[in-house]
Short mmCIF file of C-alpha atoms in Angstrom, two decimals:
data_model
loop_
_atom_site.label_atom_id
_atom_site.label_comp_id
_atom_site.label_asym_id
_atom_site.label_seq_id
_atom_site.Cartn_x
_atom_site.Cartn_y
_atom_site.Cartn_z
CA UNK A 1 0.00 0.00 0.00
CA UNK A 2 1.10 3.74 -1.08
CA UNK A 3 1.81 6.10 1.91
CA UNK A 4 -1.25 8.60 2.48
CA UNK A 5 -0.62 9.79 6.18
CA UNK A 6 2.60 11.66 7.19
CA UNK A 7 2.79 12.53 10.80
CA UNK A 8 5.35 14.62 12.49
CA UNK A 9 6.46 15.32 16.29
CA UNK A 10 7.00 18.76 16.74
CA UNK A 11 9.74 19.95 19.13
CA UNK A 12 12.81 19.41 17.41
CA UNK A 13 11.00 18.05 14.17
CA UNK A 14 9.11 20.85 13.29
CA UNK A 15 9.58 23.38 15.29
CA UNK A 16 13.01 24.34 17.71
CA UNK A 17 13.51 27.39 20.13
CA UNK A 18 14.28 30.50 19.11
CA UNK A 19 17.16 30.24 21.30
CA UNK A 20 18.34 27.51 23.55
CA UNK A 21 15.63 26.93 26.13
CA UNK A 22 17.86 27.10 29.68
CA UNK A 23 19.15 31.19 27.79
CA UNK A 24 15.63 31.34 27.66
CA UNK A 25 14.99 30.65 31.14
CA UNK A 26 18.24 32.03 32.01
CA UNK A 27 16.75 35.64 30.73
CA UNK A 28 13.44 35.16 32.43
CA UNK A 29 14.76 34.14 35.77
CA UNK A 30 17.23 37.06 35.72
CA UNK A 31 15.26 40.09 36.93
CA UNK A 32 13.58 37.89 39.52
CA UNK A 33 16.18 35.62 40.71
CA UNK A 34 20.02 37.06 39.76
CA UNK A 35 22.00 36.05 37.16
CA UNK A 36 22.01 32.13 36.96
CA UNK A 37 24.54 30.34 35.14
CA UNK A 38 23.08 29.06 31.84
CA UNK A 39 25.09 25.90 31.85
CA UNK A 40 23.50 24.97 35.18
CA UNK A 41 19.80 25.84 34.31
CA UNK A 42 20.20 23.58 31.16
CA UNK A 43 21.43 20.61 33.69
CA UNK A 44 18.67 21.39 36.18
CA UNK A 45 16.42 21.45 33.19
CA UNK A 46 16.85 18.51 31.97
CA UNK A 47 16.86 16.62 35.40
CA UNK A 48 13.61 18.40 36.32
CA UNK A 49 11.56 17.38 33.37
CA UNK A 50 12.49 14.09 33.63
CA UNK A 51 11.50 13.82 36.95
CA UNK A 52 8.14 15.85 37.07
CA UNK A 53 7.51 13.61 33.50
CA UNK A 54 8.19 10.45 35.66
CA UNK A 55 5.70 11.27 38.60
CA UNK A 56 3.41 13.48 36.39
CA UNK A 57 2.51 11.80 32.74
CA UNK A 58 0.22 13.25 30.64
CA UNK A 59 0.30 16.60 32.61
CA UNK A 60 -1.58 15.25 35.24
CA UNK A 61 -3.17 18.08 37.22
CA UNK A 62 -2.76 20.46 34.58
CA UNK A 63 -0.24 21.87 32.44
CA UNK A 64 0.27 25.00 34.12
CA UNK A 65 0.76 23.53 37.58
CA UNK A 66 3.11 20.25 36.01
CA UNK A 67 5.12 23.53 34.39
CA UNK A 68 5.38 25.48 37.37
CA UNK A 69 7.31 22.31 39.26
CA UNK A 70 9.37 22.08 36.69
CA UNK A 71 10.45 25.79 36.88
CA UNK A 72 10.48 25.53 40.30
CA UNK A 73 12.78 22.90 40.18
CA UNK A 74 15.00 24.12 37.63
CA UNK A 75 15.79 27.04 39.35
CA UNK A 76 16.77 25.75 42.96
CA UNK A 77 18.32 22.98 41.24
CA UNK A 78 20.42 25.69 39.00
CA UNK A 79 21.54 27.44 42.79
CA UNK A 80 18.45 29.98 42.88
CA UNK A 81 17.36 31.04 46.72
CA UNK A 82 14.16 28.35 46.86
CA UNK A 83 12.44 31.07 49.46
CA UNK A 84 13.43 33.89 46.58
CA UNK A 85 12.19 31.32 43.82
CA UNK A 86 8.81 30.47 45.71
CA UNK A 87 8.18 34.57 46.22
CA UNK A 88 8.38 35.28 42.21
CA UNK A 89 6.62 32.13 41.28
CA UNK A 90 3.39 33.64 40.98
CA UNK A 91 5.43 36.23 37.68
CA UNK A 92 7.69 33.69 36.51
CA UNK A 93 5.46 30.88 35.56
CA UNK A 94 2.84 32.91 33.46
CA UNK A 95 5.99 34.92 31.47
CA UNK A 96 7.78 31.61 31.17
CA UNK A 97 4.20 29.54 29.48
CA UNK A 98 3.47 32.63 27.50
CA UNK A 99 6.94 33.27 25.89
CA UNK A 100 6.36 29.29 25.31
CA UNK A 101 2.69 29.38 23.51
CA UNK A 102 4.16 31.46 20.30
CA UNK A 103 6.85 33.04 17.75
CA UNK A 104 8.42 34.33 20.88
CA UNK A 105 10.14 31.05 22.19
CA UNK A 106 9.71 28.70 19.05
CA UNK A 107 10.46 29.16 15.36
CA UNK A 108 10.39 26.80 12.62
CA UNK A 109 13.04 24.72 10.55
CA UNK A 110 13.63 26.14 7.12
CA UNK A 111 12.25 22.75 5.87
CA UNK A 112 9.36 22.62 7.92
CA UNK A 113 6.97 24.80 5.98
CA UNK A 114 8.30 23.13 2.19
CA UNK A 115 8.14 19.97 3.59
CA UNK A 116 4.51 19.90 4.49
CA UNK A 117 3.10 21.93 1.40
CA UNK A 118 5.27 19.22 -0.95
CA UNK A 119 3.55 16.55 0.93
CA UNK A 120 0.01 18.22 0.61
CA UNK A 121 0.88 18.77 -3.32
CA UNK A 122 1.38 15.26 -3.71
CA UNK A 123 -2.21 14.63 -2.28
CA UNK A 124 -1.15 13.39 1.23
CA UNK A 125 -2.53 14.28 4.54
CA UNK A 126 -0.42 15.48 7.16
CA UNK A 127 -0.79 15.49 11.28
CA UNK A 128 1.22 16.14 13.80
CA UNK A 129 1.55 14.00 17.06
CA UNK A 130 3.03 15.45 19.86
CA UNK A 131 3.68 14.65 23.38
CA UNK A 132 3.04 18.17 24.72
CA UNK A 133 0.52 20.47 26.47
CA UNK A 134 -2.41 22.33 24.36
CA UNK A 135 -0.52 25.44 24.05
CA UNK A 136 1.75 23.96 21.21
CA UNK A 137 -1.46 24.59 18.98
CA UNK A 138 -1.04 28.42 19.57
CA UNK A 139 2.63 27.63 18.90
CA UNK A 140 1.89 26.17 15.39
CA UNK A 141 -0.82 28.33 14.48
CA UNK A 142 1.51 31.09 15.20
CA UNK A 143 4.21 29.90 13.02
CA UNK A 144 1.55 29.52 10.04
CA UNK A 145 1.49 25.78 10.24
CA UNK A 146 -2.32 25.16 11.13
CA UNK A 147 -3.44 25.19 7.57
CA UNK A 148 -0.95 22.56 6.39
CA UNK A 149 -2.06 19.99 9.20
CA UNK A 150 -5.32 17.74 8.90
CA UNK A 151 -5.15 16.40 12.14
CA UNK A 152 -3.53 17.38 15.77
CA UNK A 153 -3.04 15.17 18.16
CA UNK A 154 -1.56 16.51 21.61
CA UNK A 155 -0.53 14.20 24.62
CA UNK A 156 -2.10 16.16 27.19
CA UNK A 157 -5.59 17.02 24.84
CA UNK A 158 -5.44 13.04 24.47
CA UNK A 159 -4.74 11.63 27.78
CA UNK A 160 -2.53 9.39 26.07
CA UNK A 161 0.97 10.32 24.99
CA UNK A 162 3.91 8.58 22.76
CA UNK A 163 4.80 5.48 22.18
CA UNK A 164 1.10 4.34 23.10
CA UNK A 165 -0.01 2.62 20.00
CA UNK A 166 -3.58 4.51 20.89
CA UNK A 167 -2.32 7.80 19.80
CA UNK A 168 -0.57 6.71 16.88
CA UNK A 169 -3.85 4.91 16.20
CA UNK A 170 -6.18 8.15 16.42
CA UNK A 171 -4.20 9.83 14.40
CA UNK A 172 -4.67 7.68 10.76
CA UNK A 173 -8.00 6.41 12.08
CA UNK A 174 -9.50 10.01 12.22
CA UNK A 175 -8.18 10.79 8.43
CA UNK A 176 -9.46 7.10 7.47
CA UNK A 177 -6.09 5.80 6.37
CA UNK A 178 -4.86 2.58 7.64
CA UNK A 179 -1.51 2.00 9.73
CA UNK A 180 0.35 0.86 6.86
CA UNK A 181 -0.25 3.51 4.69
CA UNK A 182 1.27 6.26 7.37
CA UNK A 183 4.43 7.15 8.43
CA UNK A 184 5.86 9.09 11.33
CA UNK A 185 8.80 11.13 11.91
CA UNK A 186 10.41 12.44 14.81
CA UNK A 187 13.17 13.23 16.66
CA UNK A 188 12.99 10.53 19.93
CA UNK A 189 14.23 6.99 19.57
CA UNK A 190 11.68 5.21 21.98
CA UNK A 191 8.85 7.70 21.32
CA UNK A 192 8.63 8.33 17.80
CA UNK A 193 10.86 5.67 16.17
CA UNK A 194 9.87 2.68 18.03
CA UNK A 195 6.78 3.63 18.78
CA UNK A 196 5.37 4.41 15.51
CA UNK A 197 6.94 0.83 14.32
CA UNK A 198 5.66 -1.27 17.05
CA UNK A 199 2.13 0.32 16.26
CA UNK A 200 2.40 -0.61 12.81
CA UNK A 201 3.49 1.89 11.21
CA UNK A 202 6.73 3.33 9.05
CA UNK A 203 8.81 5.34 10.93
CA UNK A 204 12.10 7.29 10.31
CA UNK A 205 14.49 9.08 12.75
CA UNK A 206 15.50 12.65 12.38
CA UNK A 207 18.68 13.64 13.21
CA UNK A 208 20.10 16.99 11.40
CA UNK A 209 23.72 17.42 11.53
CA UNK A 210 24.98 20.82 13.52
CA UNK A 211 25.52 21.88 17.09
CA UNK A 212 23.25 20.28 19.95
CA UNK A 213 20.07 22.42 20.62
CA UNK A 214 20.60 24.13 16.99
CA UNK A 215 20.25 21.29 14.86
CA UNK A 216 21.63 18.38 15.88
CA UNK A 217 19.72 16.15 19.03
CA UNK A 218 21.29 13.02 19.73
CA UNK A 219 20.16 10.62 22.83
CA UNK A 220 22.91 9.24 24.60
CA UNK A 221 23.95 6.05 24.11
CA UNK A 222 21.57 5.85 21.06
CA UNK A 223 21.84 2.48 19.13
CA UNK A 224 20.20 3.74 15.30
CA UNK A 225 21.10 -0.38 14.05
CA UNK A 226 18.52 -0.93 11.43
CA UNK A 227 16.95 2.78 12.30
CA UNK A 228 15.91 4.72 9.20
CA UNK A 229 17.39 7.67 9.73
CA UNK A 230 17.50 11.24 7.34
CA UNK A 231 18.96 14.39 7.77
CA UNK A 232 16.07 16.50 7.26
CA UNK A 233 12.52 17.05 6.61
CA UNK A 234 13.46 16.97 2.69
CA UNK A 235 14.38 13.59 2.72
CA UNK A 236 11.10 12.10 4.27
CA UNK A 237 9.76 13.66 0.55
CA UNK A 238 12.65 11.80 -1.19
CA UNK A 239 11.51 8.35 1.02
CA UNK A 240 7.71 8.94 0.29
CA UNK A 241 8.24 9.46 -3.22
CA UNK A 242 10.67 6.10 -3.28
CA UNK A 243 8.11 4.55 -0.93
CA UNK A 244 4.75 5.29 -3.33
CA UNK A 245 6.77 4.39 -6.96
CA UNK A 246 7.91 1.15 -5.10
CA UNK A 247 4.22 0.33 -3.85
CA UNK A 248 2.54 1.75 -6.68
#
């Protein structure tokens, strides 16, 4: 069967911060909190998120309360005065979620935009799962990419988030395609890659070359044997096209 369904994650697929997200932080923090070093907000960052991810999925009790432990926690954890961090909570967390619901903190790939009209020239539908909070809708309407998307599925509109085979189901159920005919792309081994494969479906690996949290994202310790990896978002046009002559 010809591929009819291309589905995309969106941080680091689609769509990247405008600048690294602990300079980000770093410049939000600041006027509150003191300078911070950068370095040590991207380290708390990281730890942070995958903690409050671990005892919070889905965004349990609500995105803007699972956000505000995480900020909470990536400031003390980046040497912040916790009673100075709890006093400015209230400010921080409402700048931080707004400068991260549009153009301010995200901006697209320059193959984003190409990539998905190609794909709609050829007559194929395009979605976008993504495990992330509602607000990433405002993010890609923002950027201009609403129109280009037939379906949106987010992790914590669904309940569900990657690599549940139920989200990857919704996604070419709703558009009336069938798991074979789709395939996903996206930037996290487990999630996207293996997910999208173990729910039936084609999958390939993104991983643009460049410095870490400009282009390139790498997971350590990856193993890509028998991945399908490209190097950008024109190259899943390249495999469709290959796919579709192959199939057809």
């Amino acid at each position: 069967m010809v591929i009819r369904l291309v589905t995309f994650d969106a941080l680091h697929t689609l769509v990247k911060p405008r600048l690294p997200i602990y300079v980000q932080y770093a410049q939000t923090f600041e006027p509150y909190l003191g300078s911070l070093d950068p370095n040590a907000i991207k380290t708390s960052f990281k730890t942070a998120l995958k903690q409050v991810q671990r005892e919070q999925p889905v965004y349990r009790g609500g995105a803007e309360e699972w956000w505000g432990d995480v900020i909470r926690r990536t400031a003390v954890g980046a040497g912040a005065d916790p009673k100075a961090v709890d006093a400015s909570l209230g400010e921080i967390v409402p700048r931080l979620l707004a400068r991260f619901s549009s153009r301010q903190g995200y901006k697209l790939y320059d193959d984003s935009l190409p990539t998905l009209k190609k794909l709609k020239d050829m007559g194929l539908y395009t979605g976008l799962i993504s495990n992330t909070d509602a607000r990433m809708r405002a993010v890609i309407e923002d950027l201009d990419l609403l129109p280009q998307l037939d379906t949106i599925l987010l992790s914590e509109e669904e309940g569900i988030e990657k690599p549940s085979h139920e989200i990857f189901r919704r996604a070419w159920k709703r558009l009336g395609v069938k798991a074979s005919e789709t395939v996903h792309v996206g930037d996290e081994l487990d999630c996207d890659y293996h997910g999208a494969k173990a729910s039936g479906l084609e999958a390939l690996l993104i991983r643009r070359p460049g410095p870490e949290g400009d282009e390139e994202r790498k997971e350590p310790g990856e193993d890509l044997t028998d991945v399908t990896v490209v190097p950008s978002l024109a190259r899943v046009v390249d495999w469709v096209q290959r796919q579709n002559q192959r199939r057809g």
